[in-house]
Coordinates of C-alpha atoms in Angstrom, one line a residue:
Chain A
M54 CA -58.1 59.0 8.4
P55 CA -59.2 61.7 10.7
S56 CA -62.9 61.7 11.5
I57 CA -65.2 64.7 10.7
A58 CA -65.4 65.6 14.3
E59 CA -61.6 65.6 14.6
A60 CA -61.3 67.8 11.5
L61 CA -63.8 70.3 12.8
L62 CA -62.7 70.4 16.5
G63 CA -59.0 69.8 16.1
P64 CA -58.1 73.2 14.8
I65 CA -60.1 74.9 17.5
G66 CA -58.4 72.8 20.2
R67 CA -54.9 73.5 18.7
K68 CA -55.6 77.3 18.5
T69 CA -56.9 77.3 22.1
L70 CA -53.8 75.4 23.4
S71 CA -51.4 77.7 21.6
A72 CA -53.4 80.8 22.9
L73 CA -53.2 79.4 26.4
R74 CA -49.5 78.8 26.0
D75 CA -49.1 82.4 24.9
I76 CA -51.1 83.8 27.8
H77 CA -49.0 81.6 30.2
D78 CA -45.7 82.8 28.7
A79 CA -46.8 86.5 28.7
S80 CA -48.0 86.3 32.3
K81 CA -44.7 84.8 33.3
L82 CA -42.9 87.7 31.6
I83 CA -45.2 90.3 33.3
N84 CA -44.7 88.7 36.6
A85 CA -40.9 88.7 36.2
T86 CA -40.8 92.2 34.9
F87 CA -42.8 93.6 37.8
Y88 CA -40.8 91.6 40.3
W89 CA -37.5 92.9 39.0
T90 CA -38.8 96.5 38.8
F91 CA -40.7 96.9 42.0
V92 CA -39.6 94.1 44.4
S93 CA -36.0 93.2 43.9
P94 CA -34.6 96.8 44.3
F95 CA -35.7 96.4 48.0
K96 CA -33.9 93.1 48.3
G97 CA -30.5 94.5 47.5
K98 CA -30.5 94.1 43.7
P99 CA -30.4 97.7 42.5
L100 CA -31.9 99.0 39.3
R101 CA -29.6 99.6 36.4
V102 CA -29.7 103.4 36.5
R103 CA -27.3 104.1 33.6
A104 CA -29.1 101.8 31.3
S105 CA -32.4 103.3 32.3
V106 CA -31.2 106.8 31.5
S107 CA -29.9 105.7 28.1
E108 CA -33.3 104.1 27.4
I109 CA -35.0 107.3 28.6
V110 CA -33.0 109.3 26.1
K111 CA -33.7 106.8 23.2
T112 CA -37.4 106.4 23.9
G113 CA -38.3 109.8 25.3
Y114 CA -35.9 112.6 24.4
N115 CA -35.5 111.4 20.8
S116 CA -39.3 111.2 20.3
V117 CA -40.0 114.8 21.2
P118 CA -39.7 116.2 17.7
I119 CA -42.1 113.7 16.0
V120 CA -44.5 113.9 18.9
A121 CA -44.5 117.7 18.8
V122 CA -45.1 117.9 15.0
I123 CA -47.8 115.3 15.0
S124 CA -49.7 116.8 17.9
L125 CA -49.4 120.3 16.5
F126 CA -51.0 119.1 13.2
V127 CA -53.7 117.2 15.0
G128 CA -54.5 120.2 17.1
I129 CA -54.9 122.3 13.9
I130 CA -57.0 119.6 12.2
L131 CA -59.3 119.2 15.2
A132 CA -59.9 123.0 15.3
L133 CA -60.7 123.0 11.6
Q134 CA -63.0 120.0 11.8
S135 CA -64.9 121.3 14.8
A136 CA -65.2 124.8 13.3
Y137 CA -66.8 123.2 10.2
Q138 CA -69.8 122.1 12.3
L139 CA -69.9 124.8 15.0
K140 CA -69.7 127.7 12.4
R141 CA -73.2 126.8 11.2
L142 CA -74.5 127.1 14.8
G143 CA -72.7 130.3 15.4
A144 CA -70.9 128.7 18.3
L145 CA -67.3 129.0 17.1
I146 CA -66.0 129.7 20.6
Y147 CA -66.8 126.1 21.5
V148 CA -63.9 125.0 19.2
A149 CA -61.8 125.7 22.3
N150 CA -63.9 123.2 24.4
L151 CA -63.8 120.5 21.7
V152 CA -60.1 120.8 21.0
G153 CA -59.2 121.0 24.7
V154 CA -61.3 118.0 25.9
S155 CA -60.5 115.7 23.0
I156 CA -56.7 116.4 23.1
I157 CA -56.3 116.2 26.8
R158 CA -58.6 113.3 27.5
E159 CA -58.0 111.2 24.4
L160 CA -55.8 112.2 21.6
G161 CA -52.7 113.3 23.5
P162 CA -52.3 110.0 25.3
I163 CA -53.2 107.8 22.4
L164 CA -51.2 109.6 19.7
T165 CA -48.2 109.5 21.9
A166 CA -48.7 105.8 22.6
I167 CA -49.0 105.0 18.9
I168 CA -45.9 106.9 18.1
V169 CA -44.0 105.3 20.9
A170 CA -45.3 101.8 19.9
G171 CA -44.0 102.4 16.4
R172 CA -40.7 103.8 17.4
S173 CA -39.7 102.1 20.7
G174 CA -41.9 99.0 20.9
S175 CA -40.6 97.8 17.6
A176 CA -37.0 98.7 18.6
F177 CA -37.4 96.6 21.8
A178 CA -38.7 93.6 19.9
A179 CA -35.9 93.9 17.3
E180 CA -33.2 94.4 19.9
I181 CA -34.2 91.5 22.2
G182 CA -35.1 89.3 19.2
S183 CA -31.7 89.7 17.6
M184 CA -29.9 89.2 20.9
K185 CA -31.9 86.0 21.3
A186 CA -31.0 84.9 17.8
A187 CA -27.3 85.6 18.5
E188 CA -27.3 83.6 21.8
E189 CA -26.6 86.8 23.7
V190 CA -29.6 86.1 25.9
D191 CA -28.3 82.7 26.6
A192 CA -24.9 84.2 27.4
L193 CA -26.5 86.6 29.9
I194 CA -28.3 83.7 31.6
S195 CA -25.1 81.6 31.7
M196 CA -23.3 84.6 33.4
G197 CA -26.0 84.5 36.1
I198 CA -27.6 87.7 34.9
N199 CA -31.4 87.7 34.6
P200 CA -32.3 88.9 31.1
V201 CA -35.5 90.4 32.2
R202 CA -33.7 92.5 34.8
F203 CA -30.9 93.4 32.4
L204 CA -33.0 94.1 29.3
V205 CA -36.6 94.7 30.1
V206 CA -36.6 96.6 33.4
P207 CA -34.7 99.7 32.1
K208 CA -37.1 99.8 29.1
L209 CA -40.1 99.6 31.4
I210 CA -38.8 102.4 33.7
A211 CA -38.1 104.5 30.6
L212 CA -41.6 104.1 29.1
M213 CA -43.4 104.4 32.5
L214 CA -41.8 107.8 32.8
M215 CA -41.6 108.9 29.2
V216 CA -45.0 108.1 27.8
P217 CA -46.7 110.4 30.4
A218 CA -44.0 113.0 29.9
L219 CA -44.4 112.9 26.1
T220 CA -48.2 113.0 26.6
V221 CA -47.8 116.3 28.5
I222 CA -45.8 117.7 25.6
A223 CA -48.4 116.4 23.1
D224 CA -51.2 117.9 25.2
A225 CA -49.5 121.3 25.4
I226 CA -48.5 121.4 21.7
G227 CA -51.9 120.1 20.5
L228 CA -53.7 122.8 22.5
F229 CA -51.3 125.3 21.0
G230 CA -52.1 124.1 17.5
G231 CA -55.9 124.5 18.0
F232 CA -55.2 128.0 19.5
L233 CA -53.0 129.0 16.6
L234 CA -55.7 128.1 14.0
S235 CA -58.5 129.6 16.1
V236 CA -56.9 133.0 16.6
T237 CA -55.8 133.3 13.0
A238 CA -58.2 131.6 10.6
L239 CA -61.2 131.6 12.8
E240 CA -60.5 135.1 14.3
I241 CA -61.4 134.1 17.9
H242 CA -59.9 136.5 20.4
P243 CA -56.8 134.9 22.0
Y244 CA -57.9 135.7 25.6
N245 CA -61.4 134.4 25.0
Y246 CA -60.0 131.2 23.6
F247 CA -57.7 130.8 26.5
Q248 CA -60.4 131.4 29.1
Q249 CA -62.8 129.0 27.3
T250 CA -60.2 126.3 27.3
I251 CA -59.4 126.7 31.0
N252 CA -63.1 126.6 31.8
A253 CA -63.7 123.5 29.7
L254 CA -61.0 121.5 31.4
L255 CA -60.8 119.9 34.8
V256 CA -57.7 118.7 36.6
K257 CA -59.0 115.2 36.5
D258 CA -59.1 115.3 32.7
V259 CA -55.3 115.8 32.7
F260 CA -54.8 113.3 35.4
T261 CA -56.9 110.5 33.7
G262 CA -54.9 111.1 30.5
L263 CA -51.7 110.6 32.3
V264 CA -52.9 107.4 34.0
K265 CA -53.8 106.1 30.6
A266 CA -50.4 107.1 29.3
W267 CA -48.6 105.2 32.1
A268 CA -50.6 102.1 31.3
F269 CA -49.8 102.4 27.6
G270 CA -46.1 102.6 28.5
V271 CA -46.4 99.3 30.4
V272 CA -48.3 97.6 27.6
I273 CA -45.9 98.7 24.9
T274 CA -42.8 97.5 26.9
I275 CA -44.3 94.1 27.7
V276 CA -45.5 93.5 24.2
G277 CA -42.1 94.5 22.7
A278 CA -40.2 92.4 25.1
Y279 CA -42.5 89.4 24.8
Q280 CA -42.3 89.3 21.0
G281 CA -38.5 89.7 21.3
F282 CA -38.1 86.8 23.7
K283 CA -40.3 84.7 21.4
V284 CA -37.7 84.7 18.6
E285 CA -36.2 81.2 18.2
G286 CA -34.7 81.3 14.7
G287 CA -32.8 83.9 12.8
A288 CA -33.1 87.3 11.2
E289 CA -36.4 86.6 9.3
E290 CA -38.2 85.8 12.5
V291 CA -36.8 89.0 14.1
G292 CA -38.6 91.0 11.3
L293 CA -41.9 89.1 11.8
R294 CA -41.8 89.6 15.6
T295 CA -41.0 93.3 15.2
T296 CA -44.1 93.7 13.0
A297 CA -46.2 91.7 15.3
S298 CA -45.1 93.8 18.3
V299 CA -46.3 97.0 16.6
V300 CA -49.6 95.6 15.6
T301 CA -50.2 93.9 18.9
S302 CA -49.2 96.9 21.0
I303 CA -51.4 99.4 19.0
F304 CA -54.3 96.9 19.3
L305 CA -53.8 96.5 23.1
V306 CA -53.3 100.2 23.6
I307 CA -56.7 100.8 22.1
V308 CA -58.3 98.0 24.1
F309 CA -56.8 99.5 27.3
D310 CA -58.0 102.9 26.2
L311 CA -61.5 101.7 25.9
F312 CA -61.3 100.1 29.3
F313 CA -59.9 103.1 31.0
T314 CA -62.2 105.5 29.3
A315 CA -65.2 103.4 30.4
L316 CA -63.8 103.2 33.9
F317 CA -63.3 106.9 34.2
Y318 CA -66.7 107.7 32.6
Y319 CA -68.5 105.8 35.3
F320 CA -66.2 106.3 38.3
T321 CA -65.0 109.8 38.3
Chain B
M169 CA -11.0 59.5 38.7
D170 CA -12.1 62.7 40.4
K171 CA -15.4 63.5 38.8
A172 CA -16.2 67.2 38.2
I173 CA -19.4 66.6 36.3
D174 CA -21.5 63.4 36.5
V175 CA -24.4 62.9 34.1
K176 CA -26.8 60.1 35.0
D177 CA -29.5 58.7 32.7
L178 CA -30.2 61.9 30.9
V179 CA -33.2 61.9 28.6
T180 CA -34.3 65.0 26.7
H181 CA -36.9 65.8 24.0
Y182 CA -37.5 68.6 21.5
G183 CA -41.3 68.4 21.3
E184 CA -42.0 64.7 20.6
R185 CA -38.5 63.9 19.3
E186 CA -36.1 62.2 21.7
I187 CA -32.7 63.9 21.4
L188 CA -30.7 62.3 24.2
K189 CA -31.5 58.7 25.0
K190 CA -30.7 58.0 28.6
I191 CA -27.0 58.9 28.5
S192 CA -24.6 58.6 31.4
F193 CA -21.0 59.7 31.6
S194 CA -18.5 61.6 33.8
I195 CA -16.1 64.4 33.1
P196 CA -12.8 64.4 35.0
R197 CA -11.6 67.4 37.0
G198 CA -8.7 69.5 35.8
K199 CA -8.6 67.8 32.3
T200 CA -9.8 68.8 28.9
T201 CA -12.8 66.7 27.8
V202 CA -14.0 66.8 24.3
I203 CA -17.6 65.9 23.5
L204 CA -17.4 64.6 19.9
G205 CA -20.1 63.8 17.4
G206 CA -21.5 64.4 14.0
S207 CA -24.0 67.2 13.3
G208 CA -27.4 66.7 14.9
C209 CA -26.2 64.0 17.4
G210 CA -27.4 66.1 20.3
K211 CA -24.0 67.5 21.5
S212 CA -25.0 71.2 21.5
T213 CA -28.2 70.2 23.4
L214 CA -26.1 68.3 25.9
L215 CA -23.9 71.4 26.4
K216 CA -27.0 73.5 27.1
H217 CA -28.0 71.0 29.8
L218 CA -24.6 71.0 31.4
I219 CA -24.7 74.8 31.8
G220 CA -28.3 74.8 33.0
L221 CA -29.9 76.5 30.0
L222 CA -32.3 73.6 29.3
K223 CA -34.0 71.3 31.7
P224 CA -34.0 67.6 30.8
T225 CA -37.1 65.4 30.6
R226 CA -35.5 63.0 33.1
G227 CA -32.1 62.3 34.6
N228 CA -29.5 64.1 36.8
I229 CA -26.6 66.3 36.2
L230 CA -24.2 66.5 39.2
I231 CA -21.7 69.3 39.2
N232 CA -19.4 69.1 42.2
R233 CA -21.8 66.4 43.4
K234 CA -24.8 68.8 43.4
D235 CA -27.7 68.1 41.1
I236 CA -28.4 71.2 38.9
V237 CA -31.6 69.7 37.5
S238 CA -33.5 70.0 40.7
M239 CA -31.9 73.3 41.7
N240 CA -33.7 76.6 42.0
E241 CA -32.6 79.6 40.0
D242 CA -30.6 81.2 42.8
A243 CA -28.6 78.2 43.6
L244 CA -28.1 77.6 39.8
N245 CA -26.8 81.2 39.5
D246 CA -24.2 80.4 42.2
I247 CA -23.0 77.5 40.1
R248 CA -23.1 79.6 36.9
K249 CA -20.7 82.1 38.5
R250 CA -18.1 79.3 38.6
M251 CA -18.6 78.5 34.9
G252 CA -17.4 80.3 31.8
I253 CA -18.9 79.6 28.5
L254 CA -17.7 80.5 25.0
F255 CA -20.7 80.3 22.7
Q256 CA -20.4 79.4 19.0
G257 CA -20.8 82.9 17.8
A258 CA -19.0 84.3 20.9
A259 CA -22.3 86.0 21.9
L260 CA -20.7 89.3 22.9
L261 CA -23.2 92.0 23.6
N262 CA -23.1 94.1 20.5
S263 CA -24.1 97.3 22.1
M264 CA -21.1 97.4 24.4
T265 CA -17.3 97.8 24.0
L266 CA -15.0 94.9 24.7
M267 CA -14.1 96.5 28.0
D268 CA -17.8 96.6 29.1
N269 CA -18.4 93.1 27.8
V270 CA -15.6 91.5 29.8
A271 CA -16.3 93.7 32.8
L272 CA -20.0 92.8 32.8
P273 CA -19.8 89.6 35.0
L274 CA -17.4 91.5 37.4
R275 CA -19.7 94.5 37.7
E276 CA -22.8 92.2 38.2
H277 CA -21.3 89.8 40.7
T278 CA -18.5 91.6 42.6
E279 CA -18.3 94.8 44.6
L280 CA -14.9 95.7 43.2
E281 CA -13.9 99.3 42.4
D282 CA -14.3 100.2 38.7
S283 CA -10.5 101.0 38.5
T284 CA -9.8 97.4 39.7
I285 CA -12.2 96.0 37.3
Q286 CA -10.5 97.8 34.4
I287 CA -7.2 96.4 35.4
M288 CA -8.6 92.9 35.6
V289 CA -10.3 93.3 32.2
R290 CA -7.0 94.4 30.6
M291 CA -5.3 91.3 32.2
K292 CA -8.0 89.0 30.7
L293 CA -7.8 90.7 27.3
D294 CA -4.0 90.4 27.4
L295 CA -4.3 86.7 28.2
V296 CA -6.2 86.1 25.0
G297 CA -3.9 88.4 22.9
L298 CA -6.3 91.3 22.6
S299 CA -4.6 94.0 24.6
G300 CA -5.3 97.5 23.2
F301 CA -8.8 96.5 21.9
E302 CA -10.7 97.6 25.1
G303 CA -12.6 100.4 23.2
F304 CA -13.6 98.3 20.2
Y305 CA -17.1 97.2 19.6
P306 CA -17.7 93.5 18.7
S307 CA -18.8 94.5 15.2
Q308 CA -15.4 96.0 14.5
L309 CA -13.6 92.6 15.2
S310 CA -12.9 89.6 13.1
G311 CA -14.5 86.2 13.9
G312 CA -11.4 84.9 15.6
M313 CA -11.0 88.0 17.7
K314 CA -14.6 87.9 18.7
K315 CA -14.1 84.3 20.0
R316 CA -11.0 85.3 21.9
A317 CA -12.9 88.3 23.4
G318 CA -15.7 85.9 24.3
L319 CA -13.1 83.7 26.0
A320 CA -11.8 86.7 28.0
R321 CA -15.4 87.3 29.2
A322 CA -15.8 83.6 30.0
M323 CA -12.6 83.8 32.1
A324 CA -13.6 87.1 33.9
L325 CA -14.6 85.5 37.2
D326 CA -11.7 82.9 37.1
P327 CA -14.1 80.0 36.7
E328 CA -13.6 76.4 37.7
F329 CA -15.2 75.1 34.6
L330 CA -14.9 76.4 31.0
F331 CA -17.2 75.3 28.3
F332 CA -16.6 75.7 24.6
D333 CA -19.3 75.3 22.0
E334 CA -17.6 74.5 18.6
P335 CA -14.6 76.8 19.2
S336 CA -13.2 76.4 15.7
A337 CA -16.5 76.7 13.8
G338 CA -16.2 79.3 11.1
L339 CA -12.5 80.0 11.6
D340 CA -9.6 79.4 9.3
P341 CA -7.2 76.5 10.2
V342 CA -4.5 78.9 11.5
T343 CA -6.9 80.9 13.7
A344 CA -8.5 77.7 14.9
A345 CA -5.1 76.3 15.8
G346 CA -4.4 79.5 17.7
L347 CA -7.5 79.0 19.8
D348 CA -6.6 75.4 20.5
E349 CA -3.2 76.6 21.7
L350 CA -5.0 78.9 24.0
I351 CA -7.2 76.1 25.4
L352 CA -4.1 74.0 26.1
K353 CA -2.5 77.0 27.8
L354 CA -5.5 77.5 30.1
R355 CA -5.6 73.9 31.2
N356 CA -1.9 73.8 31.9
V357 CA -1.7 77.2 33.7
F358 CA -5.0 77.4 35.5
K359 CA -5.8 73.7 35.9
M360 CA -9.4 74.3 34.9
T361 CA -11.9 71.7 34.0
I362 CA -12.5 72.3 30.3
V363 CA -15.3 70.8 28.2
V364 CA -15.2 71.3 24.5
V365 CA -18.0 70.4 22.1
T366 CA -16.7 69.9 18.6
H367 CA -16.6 67.8 15.5
E368 CA -13.2 69.0 14.3
L369 CA -10.8 66.1 14.4
P370 CA -7.5 68.0 14.2
S371 CA -8.4 70.0 17.3
V372 CA -9.6 66.9 19.2
F373 CA -6.2 65.2 18.8
M374 CA -4.5 68.4 19.8
I375 CA -6.4 69.4 23.0
A376 CA -8.3 66.4 24.3
D377 CA -7.3 64.4 27.4
Y378 CA -10.6 62.6 27.6
V379 CA -13.1 62.0 24.8
I380 CA -16.8 61.3 25.0
M381 CA -18.4 60.5 21.6
L382 CA -22.1 60.8 20.9
D383 CA -24.0 59.3 18.1
L384 CA -27.7 59.6 17.5
G385 CA -28.3 60.7 21.1
E386 CA -26.3 57.9 22.7
V387 CA -22.8 57.8 24.2
I388 CA -20.8 55.3 22.0
F389 CA -17.4 55.9 23.6
S390 CA -15.9 57.5 26.6
G391 CA -12.2 57.2 27.4
T392 CA -8.8 58.6 26.7
L393 CA -7.5 59.7 23.4
D394 CA -5.3 56.5 23.0
E395 CA -8.3 54.4 23.7
L396 CA -10.2 56.2 21.1
R397 CA -7.6 55.6 18.4
V398 CA -7.6 51.8 19.0
S399 CA -11.3 51.5 19.4
G400 CA -12.9 48.8 17.2
N401 CA -16.4 50.4 17.0
P402 CA -17.3 50.9 13.3
R403 CA -19.1 54.2 13.9
I404 CA -16.0 55.6 15.6
K405 CA -13.7 54.3 12.9
M406 CA -16.0 55.9 10.3
F407 CA -15.9 59.2 12.0
L408 CA -12.1 59.1 12.5
D409 CA -11.4 58.1 8.9
R410 CA -13.9 60.7 7.6
R411 CA -15.9 58.2 5.7
P412 CA -19.4 59.2 4.6
E413 CA -22.4 57.4 5.9
A414 CA -23.4 54.4 3.8
E415 CA -26.7 54.6 1.8
T416 CA -29.3 53.5 4.3
Y417 CA -32.3 52.9 1.9
S418 CA -32.8 50.2 -0.6
P419 CA -34.3 51.4 -3.9
E420 CA -37.7 50.0 -2.9
D421 CA -37.5 51.9 0.4
Y422 CA -36.6 55.1 -1.4
F423 CA -39.5 54.7 -3.8
R424 CA -41.8 54.2 -0.8
F425 CA -40.4 57.3 0.8
I426 CA -40.9 59.6 -2.1
A427 CA -44.3 58.2 -2.9
G428 CA -45.2 59.3 0.7
D429 CA -46.6 56.2 2.3

């Protein structure tokens, strides 16, 4: 019979041990991924350029329509919501400031990251997971091919480039959405709106947004790959891991967003 | 006997459960060795150890007199380049054509021109009877063709060692016999050291030169095919005569088992 202390403390211990194991496995993957991306190319093991380009097309180019539509709508929504308050103060022109700052500093990067996590992060987990289930990962290892180098590095390169690139597109189209609504429904003069936006924004706003986007790309790749490599069994587990990868990467994207926002608030 | 692979006191666990219980055996060079055993006897686990996919709890595995258990990843990769493995489900990369699949080890480990690689791939595919299928994706092939394509990939670097994990699993008898034929041909023509893990008796008698039999994580037999046939061990006789395992519980034990104490 387990004692009361064992029944109370046992689950905590087991949870802690499994969490520690997860952290250990994840840090090994992060280590290997960064080694094969940034160190090994200088040791005569070139990056897989063609695979990276194909990942760039899948994760970046193919996401442009959905990113464009969502950021256009969010730009319009933001302009409407801010006008709702500012109208009462007779400060409608500040819609430009609000839309500009919130899109560039916050919503552009995070919306893009959430779309990419849903589209590409889940695809990474499903692809690697089903390869794991079909012994394809074992086959790679047994051919002397490192699976992290072969599978994860092209995805990391793609997302490190594409999340910032998609963020730029989201920023531009989001601003355009706000502009569109303001010059039509709110009857702000286009030139005034344009000037107001330019005055409200600083280069560092754009820059910090892109730094965040880069970090989100790294987070999404690592989480997707980690969940994929965790698959041991069959198809059912691939599904579970894919779901887990989306939930975890959105959660971590928001945690990192909080971290970077706080960092930039105090140090720029 | 010239030993290609020498396993010494190998112990391995899955979690708490002991899978292989301090087993030792050798695999002769240039012969076809079959590792035989019932389901769950640890033979697939053993194969994963031989190709360096799993690390044992204790023990040594010497390949060409070098211990792969204590090797680092780079040295292990050098050994792996001299091994070809045909996995149970062939494990071809589904996102690539047969050409790219078979070319993969060549592109990763050699500096050859792409035109040379293409010729070599066609030769390998022809060897396994798949010429003309270069542009097909694995999903467009039947199970037997996938296995043969997997074999072509395993042979891409002209390995010294060729490992087969249940080559006839999931194949009809005719296709399975065709694959056995191919294994015989490879041994005769290329003098490779071939290790086959299986439980299919007909193919054992067709291809094996040397047999290692595992039961419940222990080696119960190792020797030639003729020695296997005349062996007096009741477990081996049971396996060869395809007799089911005797009821192991008494009614009282069974009652205790279902009552849960």
